[in-house]
Coordinates of C-alpha atoms and ligand atoms in Angstrom, one line a residue:
X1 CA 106.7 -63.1 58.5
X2 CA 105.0 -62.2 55.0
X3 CA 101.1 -62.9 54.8
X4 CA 99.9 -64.7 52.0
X5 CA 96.3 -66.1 53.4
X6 CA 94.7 -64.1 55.7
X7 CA 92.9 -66.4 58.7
X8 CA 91.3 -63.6 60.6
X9 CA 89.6 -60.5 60.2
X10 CA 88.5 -58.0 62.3
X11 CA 86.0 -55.1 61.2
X12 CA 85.8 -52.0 62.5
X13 CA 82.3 -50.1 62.4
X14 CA 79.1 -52.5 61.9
X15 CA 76.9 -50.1 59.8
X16 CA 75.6 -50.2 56.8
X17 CA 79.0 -51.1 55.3
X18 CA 80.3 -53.2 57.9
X19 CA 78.0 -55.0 58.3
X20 CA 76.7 -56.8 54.9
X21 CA 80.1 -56.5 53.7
X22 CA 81.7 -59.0 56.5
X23 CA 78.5 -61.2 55.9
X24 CA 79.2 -61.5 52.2
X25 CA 82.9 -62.1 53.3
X26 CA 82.3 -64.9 55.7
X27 CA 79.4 -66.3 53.5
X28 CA 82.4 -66.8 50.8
X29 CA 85.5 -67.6 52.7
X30 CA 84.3 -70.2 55.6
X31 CA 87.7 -70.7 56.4
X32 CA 88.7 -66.7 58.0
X33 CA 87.2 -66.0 61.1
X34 CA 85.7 -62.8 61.2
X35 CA 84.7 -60.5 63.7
X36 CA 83.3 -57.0 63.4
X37 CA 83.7 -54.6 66.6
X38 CA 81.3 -51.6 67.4
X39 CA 81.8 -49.4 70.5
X40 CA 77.6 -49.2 70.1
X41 CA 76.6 -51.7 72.4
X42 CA 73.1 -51.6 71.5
X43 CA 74.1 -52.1 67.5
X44 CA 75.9 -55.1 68.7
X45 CA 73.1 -56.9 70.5
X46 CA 70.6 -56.4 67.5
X47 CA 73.2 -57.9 65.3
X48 CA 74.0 -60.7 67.7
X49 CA 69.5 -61.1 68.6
X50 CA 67.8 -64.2 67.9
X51 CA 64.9 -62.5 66.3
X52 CA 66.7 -62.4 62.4
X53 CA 64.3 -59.3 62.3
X54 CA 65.7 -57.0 64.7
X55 CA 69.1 -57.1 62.6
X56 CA 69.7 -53.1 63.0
X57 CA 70.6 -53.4 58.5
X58 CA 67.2 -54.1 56.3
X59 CA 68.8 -55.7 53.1
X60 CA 67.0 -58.1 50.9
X61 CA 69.3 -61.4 51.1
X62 CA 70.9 -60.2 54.5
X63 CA 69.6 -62.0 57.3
X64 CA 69.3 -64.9 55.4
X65 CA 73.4 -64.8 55.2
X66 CA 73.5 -63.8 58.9
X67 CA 71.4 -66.7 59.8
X68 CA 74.1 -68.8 57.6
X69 CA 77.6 -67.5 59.1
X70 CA 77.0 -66.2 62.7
X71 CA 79.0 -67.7 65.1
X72 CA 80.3 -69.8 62.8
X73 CA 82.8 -67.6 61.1
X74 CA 81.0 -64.4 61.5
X75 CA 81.2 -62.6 65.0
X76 CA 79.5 -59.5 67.0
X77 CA 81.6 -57.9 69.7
X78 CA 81.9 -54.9 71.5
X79 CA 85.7 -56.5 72.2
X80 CA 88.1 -54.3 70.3
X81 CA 91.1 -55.2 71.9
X82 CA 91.0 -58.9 71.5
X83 CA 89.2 -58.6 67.7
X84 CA 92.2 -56.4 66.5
X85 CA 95.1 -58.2 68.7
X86 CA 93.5 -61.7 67.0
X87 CA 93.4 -60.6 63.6
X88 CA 95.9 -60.3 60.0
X89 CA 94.0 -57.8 58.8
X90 CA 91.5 -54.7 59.7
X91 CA 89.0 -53.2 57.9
X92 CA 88.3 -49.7 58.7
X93 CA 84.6 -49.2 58.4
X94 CA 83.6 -46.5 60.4
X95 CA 81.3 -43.2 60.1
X96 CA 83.2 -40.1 58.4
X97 CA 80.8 -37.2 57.7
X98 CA 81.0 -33.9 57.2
X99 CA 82.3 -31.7 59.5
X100 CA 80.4 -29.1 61.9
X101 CA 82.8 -27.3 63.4
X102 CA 85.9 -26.0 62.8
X103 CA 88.2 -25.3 59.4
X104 CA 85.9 -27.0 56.5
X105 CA 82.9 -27.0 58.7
X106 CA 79.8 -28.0 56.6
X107 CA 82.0 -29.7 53.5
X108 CA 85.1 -31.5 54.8
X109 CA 84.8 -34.9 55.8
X110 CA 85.2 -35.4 59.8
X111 CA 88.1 -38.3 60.4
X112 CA 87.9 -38.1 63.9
X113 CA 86.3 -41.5 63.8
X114 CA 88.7 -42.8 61.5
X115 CA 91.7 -41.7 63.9
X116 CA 90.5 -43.0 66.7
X117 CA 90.4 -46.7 65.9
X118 CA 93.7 -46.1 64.0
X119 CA 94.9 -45.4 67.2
X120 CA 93.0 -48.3 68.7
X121 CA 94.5 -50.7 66.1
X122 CA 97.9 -49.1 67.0
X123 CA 97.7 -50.2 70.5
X124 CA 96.3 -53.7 70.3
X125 CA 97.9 -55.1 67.3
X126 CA 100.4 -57.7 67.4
X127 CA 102.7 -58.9 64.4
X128 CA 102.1 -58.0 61.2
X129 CA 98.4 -56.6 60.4
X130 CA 97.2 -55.7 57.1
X131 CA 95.3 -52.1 57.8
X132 CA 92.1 -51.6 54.6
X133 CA 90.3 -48.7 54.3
X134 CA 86.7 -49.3 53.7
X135 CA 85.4 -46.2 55.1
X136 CA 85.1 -43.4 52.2
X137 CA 87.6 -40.5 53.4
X138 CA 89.3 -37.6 51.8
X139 CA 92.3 -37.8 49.8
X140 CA 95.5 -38.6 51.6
X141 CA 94.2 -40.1 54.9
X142 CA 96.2 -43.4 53.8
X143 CA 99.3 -40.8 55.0
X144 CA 97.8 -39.9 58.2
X145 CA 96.6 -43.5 59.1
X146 CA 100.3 -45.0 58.4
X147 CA 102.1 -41.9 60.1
X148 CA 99.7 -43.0 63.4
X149 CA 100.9 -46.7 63.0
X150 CA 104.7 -46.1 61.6
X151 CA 104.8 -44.4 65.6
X152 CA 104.2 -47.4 66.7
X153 CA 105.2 -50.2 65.4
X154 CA 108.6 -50.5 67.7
X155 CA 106.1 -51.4 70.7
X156 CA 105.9 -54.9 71.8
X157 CA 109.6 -55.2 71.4
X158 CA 110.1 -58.4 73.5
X159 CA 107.4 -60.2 71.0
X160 CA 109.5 -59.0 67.7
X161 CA 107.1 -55.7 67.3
X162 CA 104.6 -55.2 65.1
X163 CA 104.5 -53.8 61.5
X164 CA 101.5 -52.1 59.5
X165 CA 101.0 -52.6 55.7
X166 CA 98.0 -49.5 54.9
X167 CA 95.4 -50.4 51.6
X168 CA 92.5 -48.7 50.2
X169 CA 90.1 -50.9 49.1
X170 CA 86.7 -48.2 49.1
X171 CA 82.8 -49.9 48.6
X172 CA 80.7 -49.3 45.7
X173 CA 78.0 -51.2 47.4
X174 CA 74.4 -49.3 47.2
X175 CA 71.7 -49.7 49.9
X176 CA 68.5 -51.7 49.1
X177 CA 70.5 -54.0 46.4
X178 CA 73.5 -54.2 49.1
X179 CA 73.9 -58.2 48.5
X180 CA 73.4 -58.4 45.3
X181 CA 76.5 -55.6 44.9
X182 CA 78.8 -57.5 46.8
X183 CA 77.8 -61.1 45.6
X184 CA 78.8 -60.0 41.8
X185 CA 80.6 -56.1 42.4
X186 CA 81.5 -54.1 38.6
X187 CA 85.0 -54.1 40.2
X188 CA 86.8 -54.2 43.3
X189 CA 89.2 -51.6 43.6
X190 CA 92.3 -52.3 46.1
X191 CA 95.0 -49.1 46.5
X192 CA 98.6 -49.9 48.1
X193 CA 101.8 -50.3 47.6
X194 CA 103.0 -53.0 49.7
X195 CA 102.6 -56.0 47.0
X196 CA 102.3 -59.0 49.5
X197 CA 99.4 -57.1 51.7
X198 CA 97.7 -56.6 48.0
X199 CA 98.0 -60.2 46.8
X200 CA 96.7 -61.2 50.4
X201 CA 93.5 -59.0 49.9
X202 CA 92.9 -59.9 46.2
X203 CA 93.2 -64.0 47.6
X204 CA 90.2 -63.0 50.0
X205 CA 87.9 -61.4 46.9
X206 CA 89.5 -64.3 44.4
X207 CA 87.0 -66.6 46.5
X208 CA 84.0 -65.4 44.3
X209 CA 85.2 -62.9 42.4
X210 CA 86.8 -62.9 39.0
X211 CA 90.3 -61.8 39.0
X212 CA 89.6 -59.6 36.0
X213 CA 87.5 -57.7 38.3
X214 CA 89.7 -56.7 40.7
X215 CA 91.8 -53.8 39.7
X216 CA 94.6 -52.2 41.5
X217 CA 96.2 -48.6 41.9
X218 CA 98.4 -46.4 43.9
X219 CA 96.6 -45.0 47.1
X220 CA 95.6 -41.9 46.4
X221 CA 93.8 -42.6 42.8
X222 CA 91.8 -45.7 44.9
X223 CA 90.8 -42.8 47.9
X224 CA 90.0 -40.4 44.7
X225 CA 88.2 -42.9 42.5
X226 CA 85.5 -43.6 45.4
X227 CA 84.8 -39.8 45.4
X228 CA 84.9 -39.4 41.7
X229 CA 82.3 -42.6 41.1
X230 CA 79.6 -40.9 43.8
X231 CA 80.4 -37.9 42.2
X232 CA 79.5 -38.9 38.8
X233 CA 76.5 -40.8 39.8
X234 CA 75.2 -38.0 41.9
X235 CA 75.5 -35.5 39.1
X236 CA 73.2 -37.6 36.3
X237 CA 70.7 -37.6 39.5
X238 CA 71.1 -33.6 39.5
X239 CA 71.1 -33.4 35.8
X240 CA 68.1 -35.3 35.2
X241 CA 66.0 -33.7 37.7
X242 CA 67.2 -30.1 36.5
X243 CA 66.1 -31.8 32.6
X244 CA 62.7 -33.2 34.5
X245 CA 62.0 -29.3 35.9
X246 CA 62.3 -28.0 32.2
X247 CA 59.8 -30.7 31.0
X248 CA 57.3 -29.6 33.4
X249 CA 57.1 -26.4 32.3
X250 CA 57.6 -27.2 28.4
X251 CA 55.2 -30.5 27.6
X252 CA 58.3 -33.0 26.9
X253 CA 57.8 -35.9 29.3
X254 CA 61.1 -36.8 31.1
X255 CA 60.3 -40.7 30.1
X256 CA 60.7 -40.1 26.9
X257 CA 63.9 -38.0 27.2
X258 CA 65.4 -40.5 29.0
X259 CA 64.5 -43.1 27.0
X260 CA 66.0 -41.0 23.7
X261 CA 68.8 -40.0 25.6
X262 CA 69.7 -43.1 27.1
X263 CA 69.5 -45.3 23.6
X264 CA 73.2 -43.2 23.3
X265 CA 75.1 -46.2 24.2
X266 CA 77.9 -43.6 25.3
X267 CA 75.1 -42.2 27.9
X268 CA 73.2 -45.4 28.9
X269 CA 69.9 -45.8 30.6
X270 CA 71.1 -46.6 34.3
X271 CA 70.8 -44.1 37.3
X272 CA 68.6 -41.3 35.1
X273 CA 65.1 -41.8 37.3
X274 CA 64.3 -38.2 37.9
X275 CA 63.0 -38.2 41.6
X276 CA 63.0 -35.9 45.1
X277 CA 66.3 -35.6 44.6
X278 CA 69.1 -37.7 45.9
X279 CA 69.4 -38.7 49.5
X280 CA 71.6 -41.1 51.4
X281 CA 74.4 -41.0 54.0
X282 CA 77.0 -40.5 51.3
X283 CA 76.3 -38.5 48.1
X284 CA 75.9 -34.9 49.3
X285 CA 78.9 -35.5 52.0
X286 CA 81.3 -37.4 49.2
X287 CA 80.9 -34.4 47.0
X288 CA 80.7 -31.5 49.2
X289 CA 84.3 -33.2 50.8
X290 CA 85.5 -33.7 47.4
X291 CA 84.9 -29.8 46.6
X292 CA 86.7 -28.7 49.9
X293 CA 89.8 -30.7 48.5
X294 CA 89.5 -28.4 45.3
X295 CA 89.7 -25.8 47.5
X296 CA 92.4 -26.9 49.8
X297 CA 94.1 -28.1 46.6
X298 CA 94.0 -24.2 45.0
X299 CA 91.1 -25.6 42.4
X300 CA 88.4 -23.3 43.5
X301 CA 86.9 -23.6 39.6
X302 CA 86.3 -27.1 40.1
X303 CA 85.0 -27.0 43.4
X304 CA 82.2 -25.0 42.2
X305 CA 81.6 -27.3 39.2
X306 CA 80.9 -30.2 41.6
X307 CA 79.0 -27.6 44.1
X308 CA 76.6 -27.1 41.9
X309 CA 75.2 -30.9 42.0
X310 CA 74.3 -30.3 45.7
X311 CA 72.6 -27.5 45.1
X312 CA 70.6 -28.4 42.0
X313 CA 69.5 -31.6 44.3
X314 CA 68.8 -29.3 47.4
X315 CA 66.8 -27.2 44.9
X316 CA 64.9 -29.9 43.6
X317 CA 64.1 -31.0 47.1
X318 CA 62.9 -27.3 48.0
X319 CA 60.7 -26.8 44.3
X320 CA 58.9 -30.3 45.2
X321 CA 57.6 -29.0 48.8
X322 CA 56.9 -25.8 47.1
X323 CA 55.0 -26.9 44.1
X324 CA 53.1 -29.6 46.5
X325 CA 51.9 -25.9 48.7
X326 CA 50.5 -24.3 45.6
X327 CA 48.7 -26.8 43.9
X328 CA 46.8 -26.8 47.7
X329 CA 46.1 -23.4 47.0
X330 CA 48.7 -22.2 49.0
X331 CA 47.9 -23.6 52.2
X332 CA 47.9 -27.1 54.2
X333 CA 47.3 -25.6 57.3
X334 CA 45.0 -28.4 59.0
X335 CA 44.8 -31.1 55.9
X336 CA 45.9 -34.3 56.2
X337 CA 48.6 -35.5 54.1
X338 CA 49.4 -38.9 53.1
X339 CA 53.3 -39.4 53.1
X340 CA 54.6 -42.8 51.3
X341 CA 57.7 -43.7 51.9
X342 CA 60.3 -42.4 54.3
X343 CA 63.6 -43.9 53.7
X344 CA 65.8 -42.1 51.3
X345 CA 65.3 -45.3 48.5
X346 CA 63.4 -48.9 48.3
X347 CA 64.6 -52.0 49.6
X348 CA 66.2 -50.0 53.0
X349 CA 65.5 -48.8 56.4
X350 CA 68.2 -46.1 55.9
X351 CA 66.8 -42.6 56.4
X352 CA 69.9 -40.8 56.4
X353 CA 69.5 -37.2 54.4
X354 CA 66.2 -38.7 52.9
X355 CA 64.0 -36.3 51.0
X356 CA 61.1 -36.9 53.4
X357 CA 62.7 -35.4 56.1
X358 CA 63.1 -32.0 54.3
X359 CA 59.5 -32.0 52.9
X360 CA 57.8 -33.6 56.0
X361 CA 59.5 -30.9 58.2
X362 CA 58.0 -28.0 56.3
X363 CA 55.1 -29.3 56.0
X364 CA 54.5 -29.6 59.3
X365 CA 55.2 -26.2 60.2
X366 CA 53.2 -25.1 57.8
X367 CA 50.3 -26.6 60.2
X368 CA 49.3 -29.8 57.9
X369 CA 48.6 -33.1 59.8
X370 CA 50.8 -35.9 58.3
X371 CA 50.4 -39.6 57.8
X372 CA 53.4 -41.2 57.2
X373 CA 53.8 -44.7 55.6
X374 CA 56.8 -46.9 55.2
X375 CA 57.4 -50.8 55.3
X376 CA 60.3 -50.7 56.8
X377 CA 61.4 -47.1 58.8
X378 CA 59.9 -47.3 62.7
X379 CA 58.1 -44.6 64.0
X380 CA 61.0 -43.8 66.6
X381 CA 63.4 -43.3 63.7
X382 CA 60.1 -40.7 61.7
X383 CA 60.9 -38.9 65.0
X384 CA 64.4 -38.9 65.4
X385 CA 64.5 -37.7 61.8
X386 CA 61.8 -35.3 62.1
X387 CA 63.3 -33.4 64.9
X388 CA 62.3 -30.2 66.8
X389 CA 59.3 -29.5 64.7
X390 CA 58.1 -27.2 67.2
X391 CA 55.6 -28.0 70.7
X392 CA 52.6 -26.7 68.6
X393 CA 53.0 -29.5 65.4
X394 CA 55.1 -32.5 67.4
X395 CA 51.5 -33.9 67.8
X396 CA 50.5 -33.5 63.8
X397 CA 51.9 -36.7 62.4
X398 CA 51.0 -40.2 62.8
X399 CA 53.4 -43.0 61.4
X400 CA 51.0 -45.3 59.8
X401 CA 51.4 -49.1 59.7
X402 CA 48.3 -50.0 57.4
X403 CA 48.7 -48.3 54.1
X404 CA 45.1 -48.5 53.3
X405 CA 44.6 -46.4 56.2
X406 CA 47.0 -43.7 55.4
X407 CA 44.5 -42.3 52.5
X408 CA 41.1 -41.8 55.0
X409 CA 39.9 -37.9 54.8
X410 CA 43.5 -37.2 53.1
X411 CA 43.7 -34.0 51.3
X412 CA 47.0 -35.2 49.2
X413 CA 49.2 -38.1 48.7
X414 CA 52.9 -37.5 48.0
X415 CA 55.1 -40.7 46.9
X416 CA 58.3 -40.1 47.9
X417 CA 60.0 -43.7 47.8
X418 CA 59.7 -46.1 45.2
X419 CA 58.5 -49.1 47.2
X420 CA 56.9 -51.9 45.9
X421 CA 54.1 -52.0 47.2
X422 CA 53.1 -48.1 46.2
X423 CA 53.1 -49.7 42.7
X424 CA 50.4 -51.7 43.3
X425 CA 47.8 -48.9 45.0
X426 CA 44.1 -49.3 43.4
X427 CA 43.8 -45.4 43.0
X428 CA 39.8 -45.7 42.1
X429 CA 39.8 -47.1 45.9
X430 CA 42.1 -44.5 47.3
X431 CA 40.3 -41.6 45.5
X432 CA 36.9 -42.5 46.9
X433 CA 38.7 -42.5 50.7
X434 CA 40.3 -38.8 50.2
X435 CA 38.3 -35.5 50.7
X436 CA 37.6 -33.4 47.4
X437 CA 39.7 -32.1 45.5
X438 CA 42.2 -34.6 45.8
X439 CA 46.0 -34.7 44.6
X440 CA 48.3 -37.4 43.9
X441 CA 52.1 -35.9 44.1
X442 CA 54.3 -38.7 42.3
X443 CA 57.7 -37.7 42.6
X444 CA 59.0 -40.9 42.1
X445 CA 57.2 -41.6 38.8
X446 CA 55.9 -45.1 40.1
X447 CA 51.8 -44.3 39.1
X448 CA 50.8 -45.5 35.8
X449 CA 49.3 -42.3 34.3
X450 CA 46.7 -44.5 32.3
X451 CA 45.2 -46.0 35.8
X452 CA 45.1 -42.7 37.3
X453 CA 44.0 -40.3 34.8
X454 CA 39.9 -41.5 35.3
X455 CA 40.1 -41.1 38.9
X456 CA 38.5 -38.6 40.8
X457 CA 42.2 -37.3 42.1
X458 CA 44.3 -34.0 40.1
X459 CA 47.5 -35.6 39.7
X460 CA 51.1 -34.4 39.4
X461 CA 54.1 -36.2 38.2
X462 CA 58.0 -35.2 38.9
X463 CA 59.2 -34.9 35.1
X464 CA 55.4 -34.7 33.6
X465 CA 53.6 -32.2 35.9
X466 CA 50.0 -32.2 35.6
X467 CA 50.4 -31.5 31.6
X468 CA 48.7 -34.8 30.8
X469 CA 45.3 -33.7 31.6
Ligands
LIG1 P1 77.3 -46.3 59.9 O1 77.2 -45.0 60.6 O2 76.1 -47.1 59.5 O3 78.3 -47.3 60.7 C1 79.5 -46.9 61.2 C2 79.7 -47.6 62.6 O4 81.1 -47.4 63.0 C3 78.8 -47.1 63.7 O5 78.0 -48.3 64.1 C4 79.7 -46.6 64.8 O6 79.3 -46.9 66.1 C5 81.0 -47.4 64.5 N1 82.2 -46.7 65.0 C6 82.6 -45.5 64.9 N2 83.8 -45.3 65.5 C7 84.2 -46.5 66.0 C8 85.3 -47.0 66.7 N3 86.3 -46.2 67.0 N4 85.3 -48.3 67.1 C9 84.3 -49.1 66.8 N5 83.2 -48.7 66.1 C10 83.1 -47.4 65.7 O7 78.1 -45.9 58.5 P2 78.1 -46.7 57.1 O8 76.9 -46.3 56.3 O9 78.4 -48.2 57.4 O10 79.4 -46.1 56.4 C11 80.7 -46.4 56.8 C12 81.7 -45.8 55.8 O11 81.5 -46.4 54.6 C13 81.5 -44.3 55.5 O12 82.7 -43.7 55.3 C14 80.7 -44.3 54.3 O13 80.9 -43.1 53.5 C15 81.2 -45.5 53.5 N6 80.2 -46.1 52.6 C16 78.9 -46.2 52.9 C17 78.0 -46.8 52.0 C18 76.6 -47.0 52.4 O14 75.8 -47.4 51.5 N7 76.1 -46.7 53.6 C19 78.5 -47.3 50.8 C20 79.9 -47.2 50.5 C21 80.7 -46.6 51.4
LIG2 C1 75.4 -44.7 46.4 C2 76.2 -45.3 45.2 O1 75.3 -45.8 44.2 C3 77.1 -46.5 45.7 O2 77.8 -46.9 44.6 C4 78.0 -46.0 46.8 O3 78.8 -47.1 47.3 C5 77.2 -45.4 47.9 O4 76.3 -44.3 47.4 C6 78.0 -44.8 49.0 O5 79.1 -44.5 48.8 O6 77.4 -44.7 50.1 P1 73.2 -45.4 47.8 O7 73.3 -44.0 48.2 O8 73.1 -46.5 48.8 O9 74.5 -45.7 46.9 O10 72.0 -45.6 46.8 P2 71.8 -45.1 45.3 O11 71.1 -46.2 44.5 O12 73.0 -44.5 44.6 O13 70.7 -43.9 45.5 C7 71.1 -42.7 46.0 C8 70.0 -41.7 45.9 O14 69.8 -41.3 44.6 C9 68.6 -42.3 46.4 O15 67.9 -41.3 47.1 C10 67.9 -42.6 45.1 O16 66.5 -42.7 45.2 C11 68.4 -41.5 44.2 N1 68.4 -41.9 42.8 C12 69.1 -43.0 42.3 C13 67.6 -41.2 41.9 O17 66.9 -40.2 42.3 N2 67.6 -41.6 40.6 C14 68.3 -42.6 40.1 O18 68.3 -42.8 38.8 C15 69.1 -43.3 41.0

C-alpha cells in the first residue's frame, strides 16, 4: 500500500531536535498523531510534568506550543515498541557525537546511537514505514540504515511483511531562536529516492511551509549539505574572531570591519559577531566529522582546510582566558570573578561545548573564586559541566541567582553570553560594588563603550581591546 498522508509519527530522541521540532509539527498538522520516544526516563517525565517550566528544552515560544498540543496530538513515552509499530513514519533524532575510541576517535561521528534504534525500528515496525533522518550523521549512513532494514523487511510474513522507504531530511534549526526556525525555515531540505515517501514528507511541511521552500536531492548531497551549511557558518565565526585578534593589536575596531565588510551584499552582515568562540553540541563535531570523511575519502588537503576552523575557534577560546590572566597581572589566585552567562548562546539552557566551561575550568585552577551567573543554566548542570576541577577548587565557585550580587568585592567581570539582561547592567553601580582596579572583559561586545568608558572599571572588548582609552 503506497502512503500519500502520513497519520502517525513517531520520533526517536527527545533533545534539543526532537523535541521542538515534533511540537512545531503537531502545532501545524492537528490531524497526525505524534509521539516522540526516549529510552531517558527522566527526560520523558520533565517533558510529560505539569509544571510547563520543568520542560528539560528552554526555547522562547516552546512551552507555550507544548501547553497547546500535548496529549492532544503530541505524545511523551518511554514506549518504543508500540510508538514505532503505530506509526507511517520515523524520525531519527538521536545523539551522534564524536567518537572516543576506536578508528576516528576524537573526529568521526559515533552512529552507535543511530544503529541502535535502526535496529529497534527494524523489529517493531509493521507495514510500510517511512524511515527520516533528522539526526546530523556522516555521509552514507542512509546505506547503512537501509542495509539494517532491507534484512528485515521479510519478517512478519503472515501480516504481508514490512517494507522501509530511508529519507534524509537534516535540521537547520539554531538554539535560542529554535521556534522561530521551524515556524518560517530558509528551506527544508528532504534526500531520497523513493518518490511516494518524498511527496508524503513534503505533504507534512506543505501544512505551513511554502512549497518553494522545500527543496529535494539525492541522499548523499542532503547528508553532505547539513555538514557543508555548519561548516560554512562555523568558519565566518573563526574568521571573524581571527580578523577581531588582528584589530586588537592594530586600532581597527571589528564593528566597523564588519560593518564595511558586510555592506558587500555578496558577504552579508549575518553570523559575523566576533565572540568566545563558537560553542554548541554541533559545530566543532559537524566539522571535525566532515574532515575525517576527507580523510577516509583520500582528501587529506581538504581535511586540513576545514581543520583549521576548530582550531582557530579553540585558539580564540585559549587567547581570551589568557589575555583575561594578564590584564590581572598575571595572577587570580584568590580574586573573585564574576562569570555572566554560561550557556554556549542567549535564549538557551544548552551548555554543551560552551566557552565558559573552558575559561571557567582554568580559572579555577589557577586558584580564583568564581561567581557564575545565568538566567537559565542550574547550578547542577555549572557542575556537571565544570567537572573534576580538583578537591582543593571544587569549593571556589558559587552559581549566583541575583545578578546584582554576582559583582560584590569582584576583582573582574567577564561576559561570556549575550543575554539580555547583561545589556541592561548600570556599570556606574557595578563599578562602585567591585574592589580596585577593576576590569570589565566583554567578549561578547554587548557593553556600550560610551556608558562604560567614565566608570571607575579598565575595560576590555573582544575585537576592540582596551585601545579606546
Ligand atoms: P540530544 O542529546 O539533546 O537528544 C538526543 C536524545 O536521543 C537523547 O534524549 C537520548 O536519550 C535519545 N536517544 C539516544 N538513543 C536512543 C534510542 N535508541 N532510543 C530512544 N532514544 C534515544 O541531541 P540533539 O541536540 O537533539 O541532537 C540530535 C541530533 O540532531 C544530532 O545528530 C545533532 O547533530 C542534530 N542537530 C542538532 C541541533 C541542535 O540545535 N541541537 C540542530 C540541528 C541538528
Ligand atoms: C547551529 C546552526 O546555526 C544551525 O543552523 C544548525 O542547525 C545547528 O548549529 C546544528 O546543527 O546544531 P546553534 O549551534 O544552535 O546552531 O547556534 P548558532 O546560532 O549557530 O551559534 C553557534 C555558536 O556560534 C554560539 O556559541 C554562538 O554564540 C556563536 N556565534 C554565532 C558567534 O560567535 N558569532 C556569530 O555571529 C554567530
Amino acid at each position: 500500500m503506497q502512503i500519500e498522508n502520513i497519520n502517525s509519527i513517531c520520533c526517536i530522541g527527545a533533545g534539543y531536535v526532537g523535541g521542538p521540532t515534533m511540537a512545531v509539527i503537531a502545532d501545524n498538522c492537528p490531524n497526525i498523531k505524534i509521539t516522540i520516544v526516549d529510552l531517558n526516563e527522566e527526560r520523558i517525565k520533565l517533558w510529560n510534568s505539569a509544571d510547563l517550566t520543568k520542560i528539560p528544552v528552554f526555547e522562547p515560544g516552546l512551552k507555550e506550543i507544548i501547553k497547546r498540543v500535548r496529549n492532544k496530538n503530541l505524545f511523551f513515552t518511554t514506549d518504543v515498541e508500540n510508538s514505532i509499530a503505530n506509526c507511517d513514519m520515523v524520525f531519527i533524532s538521536v545523539n551522534t557525537p564524536t567518537k572516543t575510541k576506536g578508528i576516528g576517535a576524537g573526529k568521526a561521528s559515533n552512529i552507535s546511537w543511530v544503529e541502535a534504534c535502526t535496529r529497534q525500528v527494524a523489529k517493531y515496525a509493521v507495514g510500510k514505514t517511512i524511515v527520516v533522518e533528522k539526526s546530523t550523521i556522516p555521509v552514507r549512513t542512509a546505506e547503512a540504515i537501509k542495509t539494517i532494514l532491507e534484512n528485515n523487511s521479510e519478517k512478519n510474513t503472515s501480516s504481508g511483511g514490512c517494507s522501509f522507504s530511508v529519507l534524509s531530511n537534516p535540521e537547520f534549526l539554531a538554539e535560542g531562536t529554535a521556534i522561530k526556525d521551524l515556524q518560517n525555515p530558509d528551506r527544508i531540505l528532504i534526500g531520497g529516492e523513493d518518490e511516494v515517501s518524498i511527496q508524503a514528507l513534503k505533504n507534512i511541511y506543505l501544512n505551513w511551509v511554502a512549497e518553494e521552500k522545500l527543496i529535494t536531492t539525492n541522499l548523499w548531497s542532503s547528508e553532505l549539505s547539513k555538514l557543508t551549511a555548519n561548516a560554512f557558518l562555523a568558519q565566518r565565526i573563526s574568521s571573524i574572531n581571527s580578523i577581531a585578534a588582528l584589530c586588537e593589536v592594530t586600532g581597527a575596531d571589528i564593528s566597523e570591519v564588519k560593518k564595511a565588510i558586510g555592506l558587500d551584499s555578496r558577504i552579508g552582515q549575518k553570523f559575523l559577531n566576533a565572540g568566545p568562540g563558537f560553542g554548541g553540541s554541533c559545530f566543532k563535531k559537524d566539522i571535525l566529522n566532515l574532515t575525517y570523511l576527507c580523510q577516509h575519502f583520500g582528501l587529506p588537503e581538504v581535511s586540513a582546510y576545514w581543520e583549521q576552523v576548530v582550531r582557530i575557534n579553540d585558539w580564540q577560546i585559549y587567547r581570551i582566558y589568557k589575555m583575561v590572566i594578564n590584564k590581572l597581572f598575571g595572577n587570580v589566585t584568590n580574586k573573585k570573578i564574576a562569570i555572566l552567562g554560561f550557556s554556549f548562546k542567549a535564549d538557551t539552557n544548552d551548555t554543551r561545548e560552551s566557552p565558559s566551561i573552558f575559561i571557567c575550568r582554568e580559572l579555577l585552577v589557577e586558584g580564583a573564586f568564581l561567581s557564575i551567573h545565568d538566567p537559565k543554566v542550574s547550578s547542577t548542570q555549572i557542575g556537571l559541566e565544570l567537572g573534576d576541577i580538583g578537591e582543593e577548587n571544587k569549593s571556589n565557585w558559587s552559581h549566583s541567582i541575583e545578578l546584582e550580587e554576582t559583582f560584590d568585592n569582584a576583582d573582574a567581570v567577564i561576559i561570556l553570553t549575550e543575554w539580555e539582561q547583561y545589556k541592561k547592567i548600570d556599570w556606574d553601580l557595578v563599578a562602585s560594588k567591585m574592589r580596585l582596579p577593576s576590569w570589565v572583559f566583554d567578549t561578547r561586545k554587548i557593553v556600550n563603550l560610551e556608558e562604560i568608558k567614565n566608570c571607575d572599571i579598565n575595560f576590555w572588548q573582544v575585537g576592540l581591546g582596551d585601545n579606546h582609552i
